[in-house]
Amino acid sequence: MANDASAAFDTLSPAVSKGSLADPFTPPADSSLWRKNFLLGAATASYQIEGAVDEDGRLPSIWDTFSATPGKVLAGDTGAVACDHYHRWEADIDMLASLGLEGYRLSIAWPRVMDAAGRPNRKGLDFYKRLLNRLKEKGITSFVTLYHWDLPQHLEDRGGWLNRDTAYRFADYADLMSRELAGTVDAWATLNEPWCSAYLGYGNGHHAPGLANDRFATQAMHHLLLAHGLAIPVLRGNDPASQKGIVANIGRGTANSDSAADQRAAHLFEVQHNAWILDPLLKGEYPQDLFELWPGTEPLVLDGDMRTIAAPLDFLGINYYFRTNVASDGAHGFRDVPLEGVERTQMGWEVYPDGLRDLLTGFKKTYRNLPPIYITENGMASDDKVIDGHVDDAQRISFLKRHLAAVDQAIKAGVDVRGYFLWSLMDNFEWAFGYERRFGVVHVDYSTQKRTVKRSAELVAKFLKERKARV
Ligand code: IFM
């Protein structure tokens, strides 16, 4: 396979690589990012990159079903081939290492490693064992997410996350994975972005399995969080040396005016996006304001569930992308009021780095037991093109620089942020938007699978090289 990435350091423009040119990424000298123990890595997820959906005993997932349903994904794209990472993983890990990235956050495809009876699928497990061993050989810290949305379809056929039993099946899966992979994983995350699984999957139907009912969303969330809480002690028992946590996407909501109604709307936005997940995890209770927003949607909670969900965490993964400006909808909730004249990405999302700083410092005040934080995803999509063998993703470079500055500000304000993962290592299947939206710091040509390191990745590599060289 052609892979321009392994020569990443050599492809820097000569002036930049000699250090004779001030580059637009390198953080200022007083930035916490220069600390060598601040982990800088990149993230991916199984369904978005692996392909090989029916190879070596992998079973169908809800995303195979959903993406095969006409009208659900832009241009009818599916993850059937994606970045073909299942076959190209060695070159992809070489590329990651050549960029000097110190951490890699990946996810395991549940339907690849377990059959419908809960028995291990050796071929699928061996894939992850080889990959994790290679990361270890290369000295790359591994963050492994157990569930990044590819639920086995046979579990969805029995109700998916609306069925409490799925939480227990998840604990069995966590048990198998942590017995098989103990010693090769530095940090386990149970779930990626339960908000998306519950709300986009069961509340508005934009994601698999495509159901749309607020009551379903709150019940699915409860079972997802229960699954997380059941898995944490299992992971601790089987793999005591690793860190255990969960990854939440968080949203900044700002009020369109000073009116009490709009201020309340912004508060409710953040309850719906943040407190819905963080309160149960860190306070052991659901925020009651959520049920003001969605009256009558209280989930069925059994005795002991909230204690299970609030199991102590070693870290909290935070994914941040944008802010939403909102006003009161005149009833119980909020409505989006998009701001004009602001910078946006290919997704239409506003670029708003202050939101990351403000949320992190706000969480520190709200949650007395806030665990150490890793920014497990941050990045942006742009319509990147390869021109003369290069991709000049200037907006992404500026985006990353500004968001890393926001992280530095949060650290200086006392928030314990220990690392940052770029989303994403490479362009990939962006869910309902298919392959059109490019989030990678490495470009993927889907017709040839050729990888081309974008300028953003070159500059991150340059910074990491300089940081490493410091005494
Ligand atoms: O691509 C996704 C990822 O899978 C989860 N977090 C947000 C990213 C960008 O939408």
mmCIF file of N, CA and C in Angstrom, residues 205-272:
data_model
loop_
_atom_site.group_PDB
_atom_site.id
_atom_site.type_symbol
_atom_site.label_atom_id
_atom_site.label_comp_id
_atom_site.label_asym_id
_atom_site.label_seq_id
_atom_site.Cartn_x
_atom_site.Cartn_y
_atom_site.Cartn_z
ATOM 1 N N GLY A 205 -33.682 9.742 16.332
ATOM 2 C CA GLY A 205 -33.569 8.784 15.225
ATOM 3 C C GLY A 205 -32.547 9.136 14.158
ATOM 4 N N HIS A 206 -31.675 10.110 14.424
ATOM 5 C CA HIS A 206 -30.673 10.458 13.410
ATOM 6 C C HIS A 206 -29.565 9.412 13.312
ATOM 7 N N HIS A 207 -29.402 8.630 14.354
ATOM 8 C CA HIS A 207 -28.395 7.565 14.370
ATOM 9 C C HIS A 207 -29.079 6.218 14.568
ATOM 10 N N ALA A 208 -28.301 5.150 14.344
ATOM 11 C CA ALA A 208 -28.834 3.796 14.591
ATOM 12 C C ALA A 208 -29.200 3.648 16.074
ATOM 13 N N PRO A 209 -30.288 2.974 16.389
ATOM 14 C CA PRO A 209 -31.151 2.198 15.494
ATOM 15 C C PRO A 209 -32.256 3.017 14.829
ATOM 16 N N GLY A 210 -32.282 4.339 15.059
ATOM 17 C CA GLY A 210 -33.216 5.183 14.313
ATOM 18 C C GLY A 210 -34.600 5.310 14.927
ATOM 19 N N LEU A 211 -34.699 5.186 16.253
ATOM 20 C CA LEU A 211 -36.011 5.363 16.901
ATOM 21 C C LEU A 211 -36.147 6.800 17.412
ATOM 22 N N ALA A 212 -37.372 7.278 17.515
ATOM 23 C CA ALA A 212 -37.554 8.694 17.862
ATOM 24 C C ALA A 212 -38.661 8.866 18.889
ATOM 25 N N ASN A 213 -38.240 8.929 20.172
ATOM 26 C CA ASN A 213 -39.206 9.093 21.256
ATOM 27 C C ASN A 213 -38.424 9.526 22.506
ATOM 28 N N ASP A 214 -38.767 10.655 23.120
ATOM 29 C CA ASP A 214 -38.008 11.161 24.276
ATOM 30 C C ASP A 214 -37.973 10.143 25.426
ATOM 31 N N ARG A 215 -39.088 9.466 25.604
ATOM 32 C CA ARG A 215 -39.169 8.462 26.675
ATOM 33 C C ARG A 215 -38.174 7.326 26.412
ATOM 34 N N PHE A 216 -38.041 6.948 25.148
ATOM 35 C CA PHE A 216 -37.050 5.915 24.797
ATOM 36 C C PHE A 216 -35.641 6.426 25.126
ATOM 37 N N ALA A 217 -35.402 7.714 24.817
ATOM 38 C CA ALA A 217 -34.054 8.264 25.029
ATOM 39 C C ALA A 217 -33.658 8.175 26.501
ATOM 40 N N THR A 218 -34.565 8.549 27.408
ATOM 41 C CA THR A 218 -34.177 8.527 28.832
ATOM 42 C C THR A 218 -34.011 7.093 29.339
ATOM 43 N N GLN A 219 -34.839 6.179 28.828
ATOM 44 C CA GLN A 219 -34.678 4.788 29.277
ATOM 45 C C GLN A 219 -33.397 4.179 28.702
ATOM 46 N N ALA A 220 -33.120 4.475 27.426
ATOM 47 C CA ALA A 220 -31.880 3.966 26.817
ATOM 48 C C ALA A 220 -30.682 4.525 27.575
ATOM 49 N N MET A 221 -30.727 5.813 27.919
ATOM 50 C CA MET A 221 -29.613 6.409 28.678
ATOM 51 C C MET A 221 -29.421 5.666 30.000
ATOM 52 N N HIS A 222 -30.538 5.383 30.671
ATOM 53 C CA HIS A 222 -30.393 4.714 31.967
ATOM 54 C C HIS A 222 -29.706 3.351 31.797
ATOM 55 N N HIS A 223 -30.084 2.625 30.774
ATOM 56 C CA HIS A 223 -29.478 1.299 30.590
ATOM 57 C C HIS A 223 -28.019 1.404 30.142
ATOM 58 N N LEU A 224 -27.719 2.441 29.348
ATOM 59 C CA LEU A 224 -26.318 2.654 28.970
ATOM 60 C C LEU A 224 -25.467 2.950 30.213
ATOM 61 N N LEU A 225 -25.972 3.852 31.064
ATOM 62 C CA LEU A 225 -25.198 4.208 32.257
ATOM 63 C C LEU A 225 -25.104 3.021 33.220
ATOM 64 N N LEU A 226 -26.172 2.242 33.279
ATOM 65 C CA LEU A 226 -26.134 1.036 34.114
ATOM 66 C C LEU A 226 -25.066 0.071 33.572
ATOM 67 N N ALA A 227 -25.030 -0.082 32.258
ATOM 68 C CA ALA A 227 -24.027 -0.949 31.625
ATOM 69 C C ALA A 227 -22.629 -0.483 32.029
ATOM 70 N N HIS A 228 -22.425 0.819 31.968
ATOM 71 C CA HIS A 228 -21.134 1.398 32.375
ATOM 72 C C HIS A 228 -20.824 1.034 33.831
ATOM 73 N N GLY A 229 -21.804 1.274 34.703
ATOM 74 C CA GLY A 229 -21.584 1.051 36.140
ATOM 75 C C GLY A 229 -21.341 -0.417 36.471
ATOM 76 N N LEU A 230 -21.999 -1.319 35.728
ATOM 77 C CA LEU A 230 -21.775 -2.751 35.959
ATOM 78 C C LEU A 230 -20.392 -3.165 35.472
ATOM 79 N N ALA A 231 -19.925 -2.508 34.409
ATOM 80 C CA ALA A 231 -18.643 -2.906 33.803
ATOM 81 C C ALA A 231 -17.438 -2.439 34.617
ATOM 82 N N ILE A 232 -17.554 -1.298 35.284
ATOM 83 C CA ILE A 232 -16.374 -0.734 35.962
ATOM 84 C C ILE A 232 -15.738 -1.719 36.966
ATOM 85 N N PRO A 233 -16.523 -2.305 37.897
ATOM 86 C CA PRO A 233 -15.864 -3.248 38.826
ATOM 87 C C PRO A 233 -15.324 -4.499 38.127
ATOM 88 N N VAL A 234 -15.955 -4.880 37.037
ATOM 89 C CA VAL A 234 -15.473 -6.046 36.279
ATOM 90 C C VAL A 234 -14.087 -5.732 35.700
ATOM 91 N N LEU A 235 -13.959 -4.551 35.114
ATOM 92 C CA LEU A 235 -12.674 -4.135 34.539
ATOM 93 C C LEU A 235 -11.616 -4.042 35.640
ATOM 94 N N ARG A 236 -12.027 -3.504 36.788
ATOM 95 C CA ARG A 236 -11.071 -3.377 37.907
ATOM 96 C C ARG A 236 -10.588 -4.752 38.362
ATOM 97 N N GLY A 237 -11.509 -5.698 38.422
ATOM 98 C CA GLY A 237 -11.135 -7.040 38.880
ATOM 99 C C GLY A 237 -10.184 -7.725 37.913
ATOM 100 N N ASN A 238 -10.454 -7.604 36.615
ATOM 101 C CA ASN A 238 -9.669 -8.356 35.629
ATOM 102 C C ASN A 238 -8.374 -7.659 35.228
ATOM 103 N N ASP A 239 -8.341 -6.343 35.312
ATOM 104 C CA ASP A 239 -7.168 -5.622 34.800
ATOM 105 C C ASP A 239 -6.849 -4.463 35.743
ATOM 106 N N PRO A 240 -6.401 -4.812 36.958
ATOM 107 C CA PRO A 240 -6.262 -3.775 37.998
ATOM 108 C C PRO A 240 -5.293 -2.657 37.648
ATOM 109 N N ALA A 241 -4.299 -2.923 36.802
ATOM 110 C CA ALA A 241 -3.263 -1.897 36.573
ATOM 111 C C ALA A 241 -3.728 -0.768 35.651
ATOM 112 N N SER A 242 -4.787 -0.996 34.891
ATOM 113 C CA SER A 242 -5.205 0.013 33.907
ATOM 114 C C SER A 242 -6.119 1.062 34.560
ATOM 115 N N GLN A 243 -6.304 2.182 33.855
ATOM 116 C CA GLN A 243 -7.267 3.193 34.316
ATOM 117 C C GLN A 243 -8.651 2.863 33.742
ATOM 118 N N LYS A 244 -9.693 3.245 34.482
ATOM 119 C CA LYS A 244 -11.059 2.979 34.008
ATOM 120 C C LYS A 244 -11.864 4.272 34.003
ATOM 121 N N GLY A 245 -12.600 4.473 32.917
ATOM 122 C CA GLY A 245 -13.395 5.693 32.826
ATOM 123 C C GLY A 245 -14.483 5.573 31.778
ATOM 124 N N ILE A 246 -14.985 6.700 31.372
ATOM 125 C CA ILE A 246 -16.075 6.784 30.389
ATOM 126 C C ILE A 246 -15.850 8.071 29.595
ATOM 127 N N VAL A 247 -16.399 8.129 28.399
ATOM 128 C CA VAL A 247 -16.220 9.309 27.539
ATOM 129 C C VAL A 247 -17.579 9.970 27.303
ATOM 130 N N ALA A 248 -17.658 11.260 27.623
ATOM 131 C CA ALA A 248 -18.915 12.003 27.406
ATOM 132 C C ALA A 248 -18.673 13.155 26.432
ATOM 133 N N ASN A 249 -19.601 13.345 25.516
ATOM 134 C CA ASN A 249 -19.550 14.567 24.697
ATOM 135 C C ASN A 249 -20.293 15.654 25.465
ATOM 136 N N ILE A 250 -19.738 16.835 25.447
ATOM 137 C CA ILE A 250 -20.355 17.924 26.205
ATOM 138 C C ILE A 250 -20.653 19.085 25.260
ATOM 139 N N GLY A 251 -21.654 19.851 25.602
ATOM 140 C CA GLY A 251 -22.052 20.952 24.728
ATOM 141 C C GLY A 251 -22.149 22.248 25.507
ATOM 142 N N ARG A 252 -21.678 23.331 24.907
ATOM 143 C CA ARG A 252 -21.825 24.641 25.522
ATOM 144 C C ARG A 252 -23.085 25.286 24.966
ATOM 145 N N GLY A 253 -23.958 25.738 25.856
ATOM 146 C CA GLY A 253 -25.152 26.455 25.416
ATOM 147 C C GLY A 253 -25.067 27.885 25.919
ATOM 148 N N THR A 254 -25.207 28.857 25.030
ATOM 149 C CA THR A 254 -25.214 30.251 25.485
ATOM 150 C C THR A 254 -26.579 30.860 25.171
ATOM 151 N N ALA A 255 -26.943 31.868 25.987
ATOM 152 C CA ALA A 255 -28.275 32.456 25.872
ATOM 153 C C ALA A 255 -28.286 33.552 24.815
ATOM 154 N N ASN A 256 -29.333 33.605 24.053
ATOM 155 C CA ASN A 256 -29.445 34.590 22.981
ATOM 156 C C ASN A 256 -29.683 36.010 23.503
ATOM 157 N N SER A 257 -30.120 36.115 24.748
ATOM 158 C CA SER A 257 -30.333 37.453 25.335
ATOM 159 C C SER A 257 -30.183 37.346 26.846
ATOM 160 N N ASP A 258 -30.275 38.510 27.509
ATOM 161 C CA ASP A 258 -30.173 38.511 28.975
ATOM 162 C C ASP A 258 -31.495 38.151 29.643
ATOM 163 N N SER A 259 -32.533 37.940 28.857
ATOM 164 C CA SER A 259 -33.844 37.698 29.483
ATOM 165 C C SER A 259 -33.773 36.431 30.338
ATOM 166 N N ALA A 260 -34.554 36.413 31.403
ATOM 167 C CA ALA A 260 -34.544 35.255 32.304
ATOM 168 C C ALA A 260 -34.930 33.996 31.530
ATOM 169 N N ALA A 261 -35.840 34.136 30.579
ATOM 170 C CA ALA A 261 -36.310 32.954 29.838
ATOM 171 C C ALA A 261 -35.182 32.380 28.977
ATOM 172 N N ASP A 262 -34.406 33.261 28.340
ATOM 173 C CA ASP A 262 -33.307 32.755 27.504
ATOM 174 C C ASP A 262 -32.167 32.187 28.362
ATOM 175 N N GLN A 263 -31.932 32.823 29.516
ATOM 176 C CA GLN A 263 -30.897 32.290 30.419
ATOM 177 C C GLN A 263 -31.292 30.884 30.881
ATOM 178 N N ARG A 264 -32.562 30.754 31.185
ATOM 179 C CA ARG A 264 -33.071 29.439 31.617
ATOM 180 C C ARG A 264 -32.939 28.420 30.471
ATOM 181 N N ALA A 265 -33.198 28.892 29.259
ATOM 182 C CA ALA A 265 -33.093 27.994 28.090
ATOM 183 C C ALA A 265 -31.661 27.482 27.946
ATOM 184 N N ALA A 266 -30.677 28.389 28.139
ATOM 185 C CA ALA A 266 -29.273 27.974 28.022
ATOM 186 C C ALA A 266 -28.931 26.969 29.122
ATOM 187 N N HIS A 267 -29.472 27.222 30.310
ATOM 188 C CA HIS A 267 -29.244 26.277 31.417
ATOM 189 C C HIS A 267 -29.817 24.900 31.048
ATOM 190 N N LEU A 268 -31.049 24.903 30.522
ATOM 191 C CA LEU A 268 -31.680 23.621 30.181
ATOM 192 C C LEU A 268 -30.926 22.903 29.058
ATOM 193 N N PHE A 269 -30.378 23.674 28.136
ATOM 194 C CA PHE A 269 -29.571 23.066 27.072
ATOM 195 C C PHE A 269 -28.414 22.272 27.701
ATOM 196 N N GLU A 270 -27.752 22.904 28.668
ATOM 197 C CA GLU A 270 -26.593 22.221 29.271
ATOM 198 C C GLU A 270 -27.016 21.078 30.192
ATOM 199 N N VAL A 271 -28.203 21.191 30.776
ATOM 200 C CA VAL A 271 -28.725 20.050 31.549
ATOM 201 C C VAL A 271 -28.907 18.862 30.602
ATOM 202 N N GLN A 272 -29.511 19.141 29.453
ATOM 203 C CA GLN A 272 -29.810 18.064 28.512
ATOM 204 C C GLN A 272 -28.538 17.468 27.912
#
